[in-house]
Coordinates of C-alpha atoms and ligand atoms in Angstrom, one line a residue:
M1 CA 0.0 0.0 0.0
T2 CA 1.2 3.5 -0.8
K3 CA 2.6 5.3 2.3
K4 CA 1.0 8.6 3.2
F5 CA 2.6 11.8 4.6
H6 CA 1.2 14.8 6.3
I7 CA 2.9 18.1 6.9
H8 CA 1.7 20.6 9.5
T9 CA 3.2 24.0 8.8
F10 CA 3.5 26.8 11.4
G11 CA 4.8 30.3 10.7
C12 CA 5.8 32.4 7.8
Q13 CA 5.7 32.1 4.0
M14 CA 9.2 30.8 4.1
N15 CA 8.0 27.9 6.1
V16 CA 5.0 27.3 3.9
H17 CA 7.3 27.1 0.9
D18 CA 9.8 24.9 2.8
S19 CA 6.8 22.5 3.3
E20 CA 6.2 22.5 -0.4
K21 CA 9.8 21.3 -0.8
M22 CA 9.3 18.6 1.8
A23 CA 6.1 17.5 0.0
G24 CA 8.1 17.5 -3.3
I25 CA 10.7 15.1 -1.8
F26 CA 8.1 12.8 -0.3
S27 CA 6.1 12.7 -3.6
G28 CA 9.3 11.9 -5.5
K29 CA 9.8 8.9 -3.2
G30 CA 6.3 7.7 -4.0
L31 CA 4.5 8.8 -0.9
E32 CA 1.0 10.3 -1.1
E33 CA -0.2 13.5 0.7
T34 CA -3.0 13.1 3.1
G35 CA -5.2 15.8 4.7
G36 CA -4.5 15.1 8.4
T37 CA -2.6 13.1 11.0
D38 CA -5.1 10.2 11.3
N39 CA -4.0 7.9 8.5
A40 CA -0.5 9.2 7.9
D41 CA 2.6 7.0 8.0
V42 CA 4.9 10.0 8.2
I43 CA 4.1 13.3 9.9
V44 CA 6.3 16.4 9.8
L45 CA 5.7 19.4 12.0
N46 CA 7.4 22.4 10.3
T47 CA 7.9 24.7 13.2
C48 CA 8.2 28.5 13.8
S49 CA 10.0 30.2 16.7
I50 CA 9.5 33.8 15.9
R51 CA 7.2 34.4 18.9
E52 CA 6.4 32.4 22.0
K53 CA 2.8 31.8 20.8
A54 CA 3.9 30.1 17.6
E55 CA 6.1 27.9 19.8
Q56 CA 3.3 27.0 22.2
K57 CA 1.1 25.9 19.3
F58 CA 3.8 23.5 18.1
Y59 CA 4.4 22.0 21.5
S60 CA 0.7 21.3 22.0
E61 CA 0.4 19.7 18.6
L62 CA 3.5 17.5 19.3
G63 CA 2.0 16.5 22.6
R64 CA -1.1 15.3 20.8
L65 CA 1.0 13.1 18.6
K66 CA 2.0 10.9 21.5
K67 CA -1.2 8.9 21.3
A68 CA -0.9 8.6 17.5
K69 CA 2.5 7.0 18.0
Q70 CA 1.3 4.6 20.7
E71 CA -1.5 3.5 18.4
N72 CA 0.8 3.1 15.4
P73 CA 4.4 2.4 16.4
N74 CA 5.5 2.4 12.8
L75 CA 4.4 6.1 12.5
K76 CA 7.4 8.3 11.7
I77 CA 7.5 11.8 13.3
A78 CA 9.9 14.5 12.1
V79 CA 10.3 18.0 13.6
A80 CA 11.5 20.5 11.1
G81 CA 11.9 24.3 10.9
C82 CA 13.1 27.0 13.3
I83 CA 12.4 25.3 16.7
A84 CA 14.0 22.1 15.5
Q85 CA 17.2 24.1 14.7
Q86 CA 17.2 25.9 18.0
Q87 CA 16.2 23.1 20.4
G88 CA 18.0 20.3 18.5
N89 CA 18.1 16.9 20.2
T90 CA 16.7 18.3 23.5
I91 CA 13.4 17.7 21.7
F92 CA 14.0 13.9 21.9
K93 CA 14.3 14.2 25.7
R94 CA 10.9 15.7 26.2
F95 CA 9.3 13.9 23.3
P96 CA 10.9 10.5 22.9
Y97 CA 8.5 9.4 20.2
V98 CA 10.1 11.9 17.7
D99 CA 12.2 10.1 15.1
F100 CA 14.0 12.9 13.2
I101 CA 14.9 16.5 13.9
L102 CA 16.0 18.7 11.0
G103 CA 16.7 22.4 10.5
P104 CA 15.5 24.7 7.7
D105 CA 18.9 24.3 6.0
N106 CA 18.7 20.5 5.9
I107 CA 15.4 19.9 4.1
D108 CA 17.3 17.8 1.5
S109 CA 18.1 15.3 4.3
L110 CA 14.5 14.1 4.3
E111 CA 15.4 12.3 1.1
S112 CA 17.8 9.8 2.7
W113 CA 15.7 9.6 5.9
I114 CA 12.6 8.6 4.1
G115 CA 14.5 6.1 2.0
D116 CA 16.1 4.4 5.0
R117 CA 14.2 1.1 5.1
K118 CA 16.0 -0.1 8.3
Q119 CA 13.8 2.1 10.4
S120 CA 11.3 -0.4 11.6
A121 CA 9.6 0.1 14.9
E122 CA 12.0 -2.4 16.7
H123 CA 15.2 -1.0 15.3
R124 CA 14.2 2.6 15.6
T125 CA 17.1 5.1 15.5
Q126 CA 16.6 8.8 16.3
T127 CA 18.6 11.1 14.1
T128 CA 19.2 14.8 13.5
A129 CA 20.2 17.0 10.6
L130 CA 21.1 20.3 12.1
K131 CA 24.6 21.1 10.8
Y132 CA 25.6 24.0 8.5
N133 CA 24.9 22.7 5.0
P134 CA 27.3 24.7 2.8
G135 CA 25.8 23.8 -0.6
Y136 CA 22.1 24.1 0.3
H137 CA 21.5 27.3 -1.6
T138 CA 22.9 25.8 -4.8
K139 CA 20.6 22.7 -4.6
T140 CA 17.4 22.5 -6.6
L141 CA 14.9 20.5 -4.7
P142 CA 11.7 19.0 -6.1
I143 CA 8.6 21.2 -5.1
K144 CA 5.0 20.1 -4.8
R145 CA 3.3 23.5 -5.1
E146 CA -0.1 24.2 -3.4
G147 CA -1.6 26.4 -6.1
R148 CA -1.7 26.6 -9.9
V149 CA -1.7 30.4 -10.3
R150 CA 0.7 31.8 -7.8
A151 CA 4.0 30.4 -6.8
W152 CA 6.9 31.1 -4.4
V153 CA 10.6 31.0 -5.4
S154 CA 13.3 31.2 -2.8
I155 CA 16.1 33.6 -3.8
M156 CA 18.1 33.6 -0.6
Y157 CA 18.4 31.8 2.7
G158 CA 19.3 33.1 6.1
C159 CA 19.8 36.6 7.5
D160 CA 22.8 38.7 8.6
N161 CA 20.9 41.6 10.2
F162 CA 20.7 40.5 13.9
C163 CA 17.8 42.7 14.9
A164 CA 17.9 42.6 18.7
Y165 CA 14.5 40.9 19.0
C166 CA 14.8 38.3 16.2
V167 CA 15.6 34.6 16.3
V168 CA 16.0 34.1 12.5
P169 CA 19.8 34.6 12.2
Y170 CA 20.1 31.8 14.8
T171 CA 17.7 29.5 13.2
R172 CA 18.2 30.1 9.5
G173 CA 21.9 30.9 9.6
R174 CA 24.0 33.3 7.5
E175 CA 22.7 35.0 4.4
R176 CA 23.3 33.0 1.2
S177 CA 21.8 33.9 -2.3
R178 CA 20.8 31.3 -4.8
P179 CA 22.7 31.6 -8.1
R180 CA 20.8 33.7 -10.6
A181 CA 20.7 30.9 -13.3
D182 CA 18.9 28.6 -10.9
I183 CA 16.3 31.2 -10.1
Y184 CA 15.9 31.9 -13.8
N185 CA 15.5 28.2 -14.7
E186 CA 12.8 27.8 -11.9
F187 CA 11.0 30.9 -13.3
E188 CA 11.0 29.4 -16.8
L189 CA 9.7 26.1 -15.6
L190 CA 6.9 27.9 -13.7
A191 CA 6.0 29.9 -16.8
E192 CA 5.8 26.6 -18.8
Q193 CA 3.5 25.1 -16.1
G194 CA 1.2 28.1 -16.5
F195 CA 1.9 30.0 -13.2
K196 CA 1.1 33.7 -13.6
E197 CA 2.4 35.4 -10.4
I198 CA 5.7 34.7 -8.6
T199 CA 6.7 35.9 -5.1
L200 CA 10.4 36.0 -4.5
L201 CA 11.2 34.9 -1.0
G202 CA 14.1 35.8 1.3
Q203 CA 14.6 37.4 4.7
N204 CA 16.2 40.4 3.2
V205 CA 15.7 40.3 -0.6
N206 CA 17.4 43.8 -1.0
S207 CA 20.8 42.4 -0.2
Y208 CA 20.4 39.5 -2.8
G209 CA 23.7 38.7 -4.5
K210 CA 26.1 39.8 -1.7
N211 CA 27.7 36.3 -1.5
L212 CA 27.7 35.5 -5.2
A213 CA 30.8 35.7 -7.4
E214 CA 28.7 36.7 -10.3
D215 CA 27.8 40.4 -10.6
S216 CA 24.2 40.2 -9.6
D217 CA 22.2 42.4 -7.3
F218 CA 18.4 42.4 -6.6
P219 CA 17.4 45.0 -9.2
G220 CA 19.5 43.1 -11.8
L221 CA 17.8 39.8 -10.9
L222 CA 14.3 41.5 -11.3
E223 CA 15.3 42.8 -14.7
K224 CA 16.5 39.4 -15.8
I225 CA 13.5 37.4 -14.7
H226 CA 11.1 40.1 -16.0
K227 CA 11.9 39.0 -19.5
I228 CA 10.3 35.6 -19.1
D229 CA 7.1 35.3 -21.0
G230 CA 4.0 34.0 -19.3
I231 CA 4.7 35.3 -15.9
Q232 CA 2.5 38.3 -15.5
R233 CA 3.3 39.5 -12.0
I234 CA 6.3 39.6 -9.7
R235 CA 6.3 40.3 -6.0
F236 CA 8.9 39.9 -3.3
V237 CA 9.2 39.7 0.5
T238 CA 10.8 40.9 2.8
S239 CA 12.6 44.1 2.4
H240 CA 14.8 45.9 4.9
P241 CA 14.4 49.7 4.9
R242 CA 18.1 50.2 5.4
D243 CA 19.0 48.2 2.2
L244 CA 16.1 49.5 0.0
S245 CA 18.1 51.3 -2.7
G246 CA 17.2 54.0 -5.2
K247 CA 18.1 51.5 -7.9
L248 CA 15.4 49.1 -6.6
I249 CA 12.8 51.9 -6.5
N250 CA 13.7 52.7 -10.2
A251 CA 13.4 49.0 -11.1
M252 CA 10.0 48.8 -9.5
R253 CA 9.0 51.9 -11.4
D254 CA 10.3 50.7 -14.8
L255 CA 9.4 47.0 -14.8
P256 CA 5.7 46.7 -15.4
K257 CA 5.3 43.2 -14.0
V258 CA 6.7 44.1 -10.6
C259 CA 3.7 44.8 -8.5
E260 CA 3.0 48.2 -6.9
H261 CA 3.2 46.9 -3.4
L262 CA 6.0 46.9 -0.9
H263 CA 6.1 45.3 2.5
L264 CA 8.6 47.4 4.4
P265 CA 8.7 46.6 8.1
V266 CA 9.2 49.8 10.2
Q267 CA 8.8 48.1 13.6
S268 CA 8.6 51.4 15.6
G269 CA 8.3 55.1 15.1
S270 CA 10.8 55.9 17.8
D271 CA 14.4 56.5 16.9
K272 CA 15.4 55.4 20.5
I273 CA 13.7 52.0 20.0
L274 CA 14.9 51.6 16.4
H275 CA 18.4 52.0 17.7
L276 CA 17.9 49.5 20.5
M277 CA 16.4 47.1 18.0
N278 CA 19.6 47.5 15.9
R279 CA 17.5 48.3 12.8
G280 CA 20.1 50.7 11.2
Y281 CA 17.8 53.6 10.3
T282 CA 15.9 56.4 11.9
F283 CA 12.2 57.2 11.3
E284 CA 13.3 60.2 9.2
D285 CA 15.5 57.8 7.0
Y286 CA 12.5 55.5 6.6
K287 CA 10.2 58.4 5.7
K288 CA 12.6 59.6 3.0
K289 CA 12.5 56.2 1.3
M290 CA 8.7 56.2 1.6
D291 CA 8.5 59.6 -0.1
S292 CA 10.8 58.4 -2.9
L293 CA 8.6 55.2 -3.3
R294 CA 5.4 57.3 -3.5
N295 CA 6.9 59.9 -5.8
N296 CA 8.2 57.3 -8.3
I297 CA 5.6 54.6 -8.2
N298 CA 2.0 55.6 -8.9
N299 CA -0.5 54.3 -6.3
I300 CA 2.0 52.1 -4.6
A301 CA 0.5 50.2 -1.6
I302 CA 2.8 49.9 1.5
T303 CA 2.4 47.5 4.3
T304 CA 4.5 47.1 7.4
D305 CA 5.2 45.2 10.6
I306 CA 5.0 46.8 14.1
I307 CA 6.3 45.5 17.4
V308 CA 4.8 47.1 20.5
G309 CA 6.3 46.8 24.0
F310 CA 9.9 46.4 23.0
P311 CA 12.1 46.7 26.2
G312 CA 12.4 50.4 27.1
E313 CA 9.4 51.5 25.1
S314 CA 8.0 54.5 27.0
D315 CA 4.5 56.0 26.5
K316 CA 6.2 58.6 24.5
D317 CA 8.0 56.1 22.2
F318 CA 4.7 54.3 21.7
E319 CA 3.0 57.6 20.8
L320 CA 5.7 58.0 18.1
T321 CA 4.6 54.7 16.6
L322 CA 1.0 55.8 16.5
N323 CA 2.1 59.0 14.9
A324 CA 4.1 57.0 12.3
L325 CA 0.9 55.1 11.4
L326 CA -1.0 58.4 11.0
E327 CA 1.7 60.0 9.0
I328 CA 2.5 57.1 6.6
E329 CA -1.1 55.8 6.2
Y330 CA -0.2 52.2 5.5
D331 CA -2.5 50.0 3.4
G332 CA -2.2 47.3 6.1
I333 CA 0.0 46.2 9.0
F334 CA 0.9 43.2 11.0
A335 CA 1.4 44.2 14.6
F336 CA 2.8 42.0 17.4
K337 CA 3.6 42.2 21.1
Y338 CA 7.3 41.9 21.7
S339 CA 8.1 38.3 22.6
K340 CA 11.2 37.2 24.4
R341 CA 13.3 34.9 22.2
P342 CA 16.1 32.7 23.5
G343 CA 19.6 33.8 22.4
T344 CA 18.6 37.3 21.2
K345 CA 20.2 40.6 22.4
A346 CA 16.9 42.1 23.5
L347 CA 16.6 39.5 26.3
N348 CA 19.3 41.3 28.2
L349 CA 18.0 44.8 27.8
P350 CA 16.6 46.6 30.8
D351 CA 13.0 47.8 31.3
H352 CA 10.9 44.9 29.9
I353 CA 7.3 46.0 29.5
D354 CA 4.4 44.6 31.4
E355 CA 2.2 42.1 29.5
A356 CA -0.9 44.2 30.2
V357 CA 0.7 47.3 28.8
K358 CA 1.8 45.4 25.7
S359 CA -1.8 44.2 25.2
E360 CA -3.2 47.7 25.6
R361 CA -0.7 49.1 23.1
L362 CA -1.4 46.4 20.6
S363 CA -5.2 47.1 20.7
K364 CA -4.5 50.8 20.2
V365 CA -2.3 50.2 17.2
L366 CA -4.8 47.7 15.6
Q367 CA -7.7 50.0 16.2
L368 CA -6.0 53.0 14.6
Q369 CA -4.9 51.0 11.6
E370 CA -8.3 49.4 11.1
A371 CA -9.7 52.9 10.5
I372 CA -6.9 53.8 8.1
T373 CA -7.2 50.6 6.1
F374 CA -11.0 50.9 5.9
Q375 CA -10.6 54.5 4.7
K376 CA -8.1 53.4 2.0
N377 CA -10.3 50.6 0.9
K378 CA -13.3 53.0 0.6
A379 CA -11.3 55.3 -1.6
L380 CA -11.2 52.5 -4.2
I381 CA -15.0 52.4 -4.7
G382 CA -15.8 53.2 -8.3
K383 CA -12.4 52.4 -9.6
T384 CA -11.7 49.7 -12.1
M385 CA -8.8 47.4 -11.1
E386 CA -7.0 44.5 -12.7
I387 CA -7.4 41.3 -10.7
L388 CA -5.5 38.0 -11.1
V389 CA -8.2 35.4 -10.5
E390 CA -7.0 32.8 -8.0
G391 CA -10.1 30.6 -7.4
A392 CA -13.2 30.3 -5.3
S393 CA -13.5 32.8 -2.3
A394 CA -12.8 31.0 1.0
N395 CA -15.7 32.7 2.8
D396 CA -18.2 32.6 -0.1
P397 CA -17.6 29.7 -2.5
E398 CA -20.2 31.2 -4.9
K399 CA -17.8 34.0 -5.6
L400 CA -14.3 34.1 -7.1
T401 CA -11.4 35.8 -5.5
G402 CA -8.2 37.5 -6.7
R403 CA -5.8 40.3 -5.9
T404 CA -5.0 43.7 -7.4
K405 CA -1.4 44.4 -8.2
T406 CA -1.4 46.4 -4.9
N407 CA -2.3 43.1 -3.1
K408 CA -5.9 44.0 -2.2
I409 CA -8.2 41.0 -2.1
V410 CA -11.2 41.4 -4.3
N411 CA -14.2 39.1 -4.3
F412 CA -16.6 39.1 -7.3
C413 CA -19.1 37.1 -9.2
G414 CA -17.3 35.6 -12.2
D415 CA -16.7 32.6 -14.4
E416 CA -14.6 29.7 -13.2
K417 CA -12.9 29.6 -16.6
D418 CA -11.3 33.0 -15.6
I419 CA -9.2 31.3 -12.9
G420 CA -5.6 32.2 -13.7
D421 CA -6.5 35.1 -15.9
L422 CA -6.3 38.9 -15.4
V423 CA -9.8 40.4 -15.4
K424 CA -11.0 44.0 -14.9
V425 CA -13.3 44.5 -11.9
E426 CA -15.1 47.6 -10.9
I427 CA -15.0 48.1 -7.1
L428 CA -18.5 48.5 -5.6
E429 CA -18.0 47.9 -1.9
A430 CA -15.2 48.2 0.6
R431 CA -14.9 45.9 3.7
Q432 CA -12.3 45.8 6.4
H433 CA -10.1 43.2 4.8
S434 CA -11.4 42.9 1.3
L435 CA -13.2 44.6 -1.6
Y436 CA -16.2 43.5 -3.5
G437 CA -16.7 44.2 -7.2
E438 CA -18.1 43.2 -10.6
T439 CA -16.4 42.4 -13.8
T440 CA -16.6 45.2 -16.4
Ligands
5AD1 N1 8.5 39.6 19.1 C1 7.5 40.1 18.4 N2 7.5 40.2 17.1 C2 8.6 39.8 16.4 N3 8.9 39.8 15.1 C3 10.1 39.2 15.0 N4 10.6 38.8 16.2 C4 9.7 39.2 17.1 C5 9.6 39.1 18.5 N5 10.6 38.6 19.2 C6 8.0 40.4 14.1 C7 8.7 41.5 13.3 C8 9.0 40.9 12.0 C9 7.9 39.9 11.8 C10 8.1 38.9 10.8 O1 7.7 39.4 13.1 O2 7.8 42.6 13.2 O3 9.1 41.9 11.0
SF4_2 FE1 9.7 32.0 9.5 FE2 11.1 33.3 11.3 FE3 9.2 31.7 12.0 FE4 11.5 30.7 11.1 S1 11.2 31.9 13.0 S2 9.4 30.1 10.5 S3 12.0 32.2 9.6 S4 9.0 33.5 10.9

C-alpha cells in the first residue's frame, strides 16, 4: 500500500514554501499526501519560533501526537523548521517518540531519511540533521506546489541583520543567495507550467547577491526574470528599509510586471527604540524612502510590521509609533507584542514591558490601523482594477477571489474559466479586509 505523509506548517511564507519542498521530496519517493494526521505514516511538524505563541502551538500539537505513535508504532514523526534548529536533540528528551529533527537548511536530508528502510519500529534510530549545510543554496529541490496560479521562489536563505528581537539569524543561519541561473530556470519552468504570479522569498531580498561571485544584485535579478514570457506579476518579501536602494525603486517603477506593493517593516516610530532594535535607520530615513517610493511609483501600496512593547518603550515612544501610522497611512499592517526569544540581544535589555501594557498598546495600534485601512479601501470604490483570479473565495464559494497588483483582495461574481487570468473589476464595496466588485 502507498505510504502517506502529512505536513503541519507553522509560521511564515518561508516555512509554507519549505513545506512545499518537503512534499516534493516525499512525492518523489512515491508517498501520497493526506489531509490530516489520522491515516498518515509520516508526519512532519514544520515549526516556527518567531514568537512564543507560535512555539506553544507547536508543543501542544506535538503533545497530541504521543497517542498517535502509541496506536501506530510504525508512524514516523519528524520535527523541522526553526524550533528544531534551536532546540536540537533536546526535543528527543521531552518527546521520545520523535524520530527525526532537521533544521531549515537541511530539508534535503529528508530524502535519505525517508528512503532508510532499516527504520522499523523495533530497530528505531533517532537522528538529526542540524549542521551547517554549505551547498544548500545551490541545490534545486523538487517542489510540490499548493496552487496553480501563484508560486513562491526562494532567492536567498538566512539573515545577517541581527535585529535585537529576532531569532531568525540563529535558526536560518547566515545569508546566502541562490545563483541567478537557478532562479531563472525555476521561473522558466513555472511559466511553462502556467503560473502567472511569482513571489520571490528571502529574509532580506534587497541584499540579494552579496555572496555571489557573479555580478548580480536584486534589481539586476528583477530585470533578468522580468523578460520571461507567461509570468505576469512579480512580488517579493521581505525588504529591509536600510537596504532599500534607489536602484530598486527605479526598477519597481520601470518594470511593469513588478507589483506596486511593498512590505517594508518599520517596527517602531521611535528612533530610540529603532536603535535598541539594531535596525540601522531612523524614522526620518524611513520616511525619505517612503517619499521616494510614492513619488516614483503611482498608487503604490505599502504595508508594514510593528512590534509594540519592546524593552524600554515608554509611553512617548509608543506615541511616536501611533504618529508614524497616522503619517504614513499604510495599506495594512501586521502588529505584534514583543516576545522574548532565546539567544537574542533584547533579552538582556533593561525595562521589559508589562504584558498588560503590551496588550493595551497592541489594541490601540490595531484600532487606529483598522480605521486607516478601511478608509483606504473605501477610496477605491468606483475604480476599475485589474485582478489576477485565484479561485473560489474562501468565505463565499459562490464567488471568485483575486488580488490587485497592490495586493488587495477582491471578491466578485465571475466565471470559473477565468481562474488564472487577469480580469478588470469595478470596485463596488469596501470591507475591512477585502473589496467587492463586478467584472466590467
Ligand atoms: N517579538 C515580536 N515580534 C517579532 N517579530 C520578529 N521577532 C519578534 C519578536 N521577538 C516580528 C517583526 C518581524 C515579523 C516577521 O515578526 O515585526 O518583521
Ligand atoms: Fe519563518 Fe522566522 Fe518563524 Fe522561522 S522563526 S518560521 S523564519 S517567521
